[in-house]
Coordinates of C-alpha atoms in Angstrom, one line a residue:
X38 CA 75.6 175.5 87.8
X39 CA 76.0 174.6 84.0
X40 CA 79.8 173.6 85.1
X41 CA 78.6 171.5 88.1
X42 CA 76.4 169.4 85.6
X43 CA 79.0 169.3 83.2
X44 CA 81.4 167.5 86.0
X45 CA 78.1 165.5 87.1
X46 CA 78.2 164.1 83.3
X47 CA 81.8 163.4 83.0
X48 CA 81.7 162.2 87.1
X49 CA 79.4 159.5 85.9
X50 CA 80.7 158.2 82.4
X51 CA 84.0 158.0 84.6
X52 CA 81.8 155.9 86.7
X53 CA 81.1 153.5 84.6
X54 CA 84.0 152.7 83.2
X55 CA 85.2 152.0 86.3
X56 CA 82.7 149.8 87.7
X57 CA 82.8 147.8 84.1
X58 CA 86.5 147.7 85.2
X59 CA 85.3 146.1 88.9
X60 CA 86.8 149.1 90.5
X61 CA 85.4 150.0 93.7
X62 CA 84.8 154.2 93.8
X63 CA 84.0 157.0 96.5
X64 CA 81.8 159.7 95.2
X65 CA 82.3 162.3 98.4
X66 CA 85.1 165.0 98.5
X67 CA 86.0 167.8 100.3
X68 CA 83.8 171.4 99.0
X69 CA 85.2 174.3 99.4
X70 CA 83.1 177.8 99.9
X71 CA 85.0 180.7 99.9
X72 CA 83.1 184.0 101.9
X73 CA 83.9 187.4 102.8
X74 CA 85.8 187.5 106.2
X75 CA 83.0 187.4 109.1
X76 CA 80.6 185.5 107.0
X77 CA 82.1 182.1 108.0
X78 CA 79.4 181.4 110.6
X79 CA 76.5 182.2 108.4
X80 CA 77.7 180.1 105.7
X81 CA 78.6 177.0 108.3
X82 CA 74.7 177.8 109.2
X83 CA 73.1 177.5 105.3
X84 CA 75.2 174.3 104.7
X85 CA 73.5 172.8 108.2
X86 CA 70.2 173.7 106.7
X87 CA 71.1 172.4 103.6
X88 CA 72.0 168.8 105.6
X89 CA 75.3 169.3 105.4
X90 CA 77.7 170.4 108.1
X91 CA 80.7 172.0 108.4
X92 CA 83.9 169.9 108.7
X93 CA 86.2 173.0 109.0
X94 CA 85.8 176.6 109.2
X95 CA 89.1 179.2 108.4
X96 CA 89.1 182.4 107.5
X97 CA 87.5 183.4 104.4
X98 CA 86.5 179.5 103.8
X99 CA 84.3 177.0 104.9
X100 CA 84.9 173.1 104.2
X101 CA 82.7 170.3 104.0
X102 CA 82.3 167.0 102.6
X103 CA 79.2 166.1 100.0
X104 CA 79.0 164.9 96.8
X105 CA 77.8 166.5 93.5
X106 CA 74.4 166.9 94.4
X107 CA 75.9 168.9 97.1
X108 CA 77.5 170.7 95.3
X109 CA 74.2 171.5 93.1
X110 CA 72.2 172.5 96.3
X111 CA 75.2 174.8 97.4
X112 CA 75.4 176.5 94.0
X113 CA 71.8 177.1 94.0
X114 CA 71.1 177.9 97.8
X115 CA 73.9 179.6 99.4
X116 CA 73.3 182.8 100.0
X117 CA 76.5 183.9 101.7
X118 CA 78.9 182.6 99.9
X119 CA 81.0 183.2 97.0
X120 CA 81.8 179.7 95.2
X121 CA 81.9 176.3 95.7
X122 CA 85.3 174.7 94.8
X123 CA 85.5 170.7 94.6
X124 CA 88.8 170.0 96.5
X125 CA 91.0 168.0 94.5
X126 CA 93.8 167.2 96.9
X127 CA 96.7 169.1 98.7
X128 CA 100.1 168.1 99.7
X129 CA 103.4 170.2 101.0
X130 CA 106.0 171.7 98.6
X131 CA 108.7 173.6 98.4
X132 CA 110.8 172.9 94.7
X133 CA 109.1 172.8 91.5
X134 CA 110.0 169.3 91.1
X135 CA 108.0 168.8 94.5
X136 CA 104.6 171.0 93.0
X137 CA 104.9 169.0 89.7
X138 CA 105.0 165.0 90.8
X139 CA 102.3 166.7 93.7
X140 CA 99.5 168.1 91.2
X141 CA 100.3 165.1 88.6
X142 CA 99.5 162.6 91.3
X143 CA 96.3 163.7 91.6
X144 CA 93.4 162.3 89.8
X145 CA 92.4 165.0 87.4
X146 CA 90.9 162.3 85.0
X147 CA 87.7 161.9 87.3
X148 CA 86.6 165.4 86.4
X149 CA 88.3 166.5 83.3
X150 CA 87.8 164.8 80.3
X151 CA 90.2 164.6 77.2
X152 CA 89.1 167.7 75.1
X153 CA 87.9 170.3 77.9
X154 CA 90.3 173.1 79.0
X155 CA 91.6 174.0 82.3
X156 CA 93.2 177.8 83.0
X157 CA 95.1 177.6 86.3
X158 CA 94.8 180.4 88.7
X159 CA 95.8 181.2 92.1
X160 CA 98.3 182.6 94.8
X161 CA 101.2 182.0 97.0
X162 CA 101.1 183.2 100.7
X163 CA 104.5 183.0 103.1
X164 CA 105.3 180.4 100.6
X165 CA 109.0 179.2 98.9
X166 CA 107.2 178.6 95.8
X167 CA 106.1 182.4 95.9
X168 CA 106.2 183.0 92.4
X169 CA 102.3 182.6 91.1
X170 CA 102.9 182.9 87.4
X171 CA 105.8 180.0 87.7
X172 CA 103.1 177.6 90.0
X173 CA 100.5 178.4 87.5
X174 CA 102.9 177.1 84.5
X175 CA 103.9 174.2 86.5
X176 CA 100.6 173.0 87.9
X177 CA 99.2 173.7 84.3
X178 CA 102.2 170.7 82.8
X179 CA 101.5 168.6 85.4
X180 CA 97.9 168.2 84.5
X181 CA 97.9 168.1 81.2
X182 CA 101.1 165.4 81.4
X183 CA 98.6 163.2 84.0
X184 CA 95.7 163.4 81.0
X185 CA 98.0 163.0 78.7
X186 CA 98.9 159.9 80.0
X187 CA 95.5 158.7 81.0
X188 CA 93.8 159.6 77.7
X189 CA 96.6 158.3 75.3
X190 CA 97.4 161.9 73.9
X191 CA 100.4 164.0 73.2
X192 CA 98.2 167.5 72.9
X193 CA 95.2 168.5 75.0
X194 CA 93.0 170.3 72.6
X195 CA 91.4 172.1 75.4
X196 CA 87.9 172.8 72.8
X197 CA 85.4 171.6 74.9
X198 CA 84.0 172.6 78.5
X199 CA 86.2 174.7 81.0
X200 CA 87.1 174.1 84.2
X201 CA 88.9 176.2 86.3
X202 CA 91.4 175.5 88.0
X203 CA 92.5 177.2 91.5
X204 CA 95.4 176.7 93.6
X205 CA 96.6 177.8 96.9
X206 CA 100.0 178.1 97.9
X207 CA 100.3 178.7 101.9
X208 CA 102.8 178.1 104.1
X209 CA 104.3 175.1 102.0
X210 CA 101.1 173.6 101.2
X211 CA 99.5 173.7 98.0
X212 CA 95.6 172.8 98.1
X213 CA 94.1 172.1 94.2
X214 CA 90.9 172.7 93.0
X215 CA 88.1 172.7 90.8
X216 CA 85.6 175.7 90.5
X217 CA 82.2 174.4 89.9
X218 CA 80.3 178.1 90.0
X219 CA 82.6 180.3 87.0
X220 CA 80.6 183.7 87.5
X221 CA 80.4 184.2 91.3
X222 CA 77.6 183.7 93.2
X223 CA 76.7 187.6 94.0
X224 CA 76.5 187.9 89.9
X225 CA 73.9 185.3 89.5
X226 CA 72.5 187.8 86.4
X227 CA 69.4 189.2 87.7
X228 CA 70.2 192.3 88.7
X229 CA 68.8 194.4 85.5
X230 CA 70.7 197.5 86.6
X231 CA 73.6 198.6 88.3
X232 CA 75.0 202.0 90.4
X233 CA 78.1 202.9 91.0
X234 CA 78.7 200.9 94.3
X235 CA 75.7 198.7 94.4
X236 CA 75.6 196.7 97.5
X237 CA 76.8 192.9 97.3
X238 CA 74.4 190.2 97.0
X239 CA 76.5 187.8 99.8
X240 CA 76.7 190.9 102.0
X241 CA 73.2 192.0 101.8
X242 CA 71.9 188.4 102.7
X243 CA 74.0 188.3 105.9
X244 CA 72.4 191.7 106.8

């Protein structure tokens, strides 16, 4: 949650600027919750009673579209799932070249500002690009050459907030995005104690 309000702040200094700037701006995105497999239908039916419905379901994920007080409510009230993940943008790829110009078109500078740091993690599934440490060096230069640019700097000091980054690599398409949770949502830190296997928080709310 402290990471959603931390995107809320920079969302809305970003804001600003723009509007001084006459720029017209769309606050909605795509969210991203990823579940367990065969929790997809109880997570589509928390967002419903949350107001929101589902755009899309897939396995292990559930998409829809809100903005960051969304994604507030479905930190705080999902029970099923495991994150929420703003959706940055996605696009096909199959060369380095092709992964690079894709993640530096994107507009990172709308939720990262100049001095907070973003790790890049992820994987690659029946994918050209199937190397995940080479994607994750790649998508990581691309980003910090599109801040670069925007912020006027030559070096990100990467000193202030973090963001995490997450990519997906599937079938030729690479989806970017932004976690807003950090610690999942089945560790939410008030469990005192813990046994060996204890029983996950996600799972035992769908029971």
């Amino acid at each position: 949650l402290f990471v959603a309000q931390s995107l809320i702040n920079h969302q809305r200094n970003f804001r600003q600027e723009r509007n001084s700037r006459g720029d017209n701006m769309n606050d909605k995105f795509e969210i991203v919750v990823p579940t367990l497999l065969g929790l997809e239908a109880l997570v589509s039916k928390e967002l419903y009673r949350l107001g929101y419905e589902a755009k899309k379901t897939e396995d292990g994920r559930v998409i829809f579209d809100g903005d960051y007080d969304a994604v507030c409510r479905a930190n705080m009230w999902l029970r099923c799932g495991e994150r929420v993940l703003i959706k940055v943008g996605d696009f096909k790829c199959e060369t380095p070249d092709e992964l690079y110009e894709g993640v530096k078109a994107l507009p990172w500078e709308k939720f990262i500002s100049k001095n907070d740091a973003f790790p890049v993690k992820g994987h690659t599934i029946r994918s050209i690009l199937n190397s995940v440490r080479n994607s994750q060096i790649m998508i990581k230069k691309a980003i910090a050459d599109r801040l670069g640019e925007k912020y006027g700097i030559s070096w990100m000091p990467e000193d202030g907030r973090t963001y995490q980054i997450q990519f997906t690599i599937i079938n030729n398409i690479a989806t970017l995005m932004i976690d807003t949770t950090g610690i999942a949502l089945h560790k939410r830190g008030y469990r005192a104690q813990s046994n060996l296997a204890p029983l996950r928080e996600t799972i035992a709310a769908a029971m």
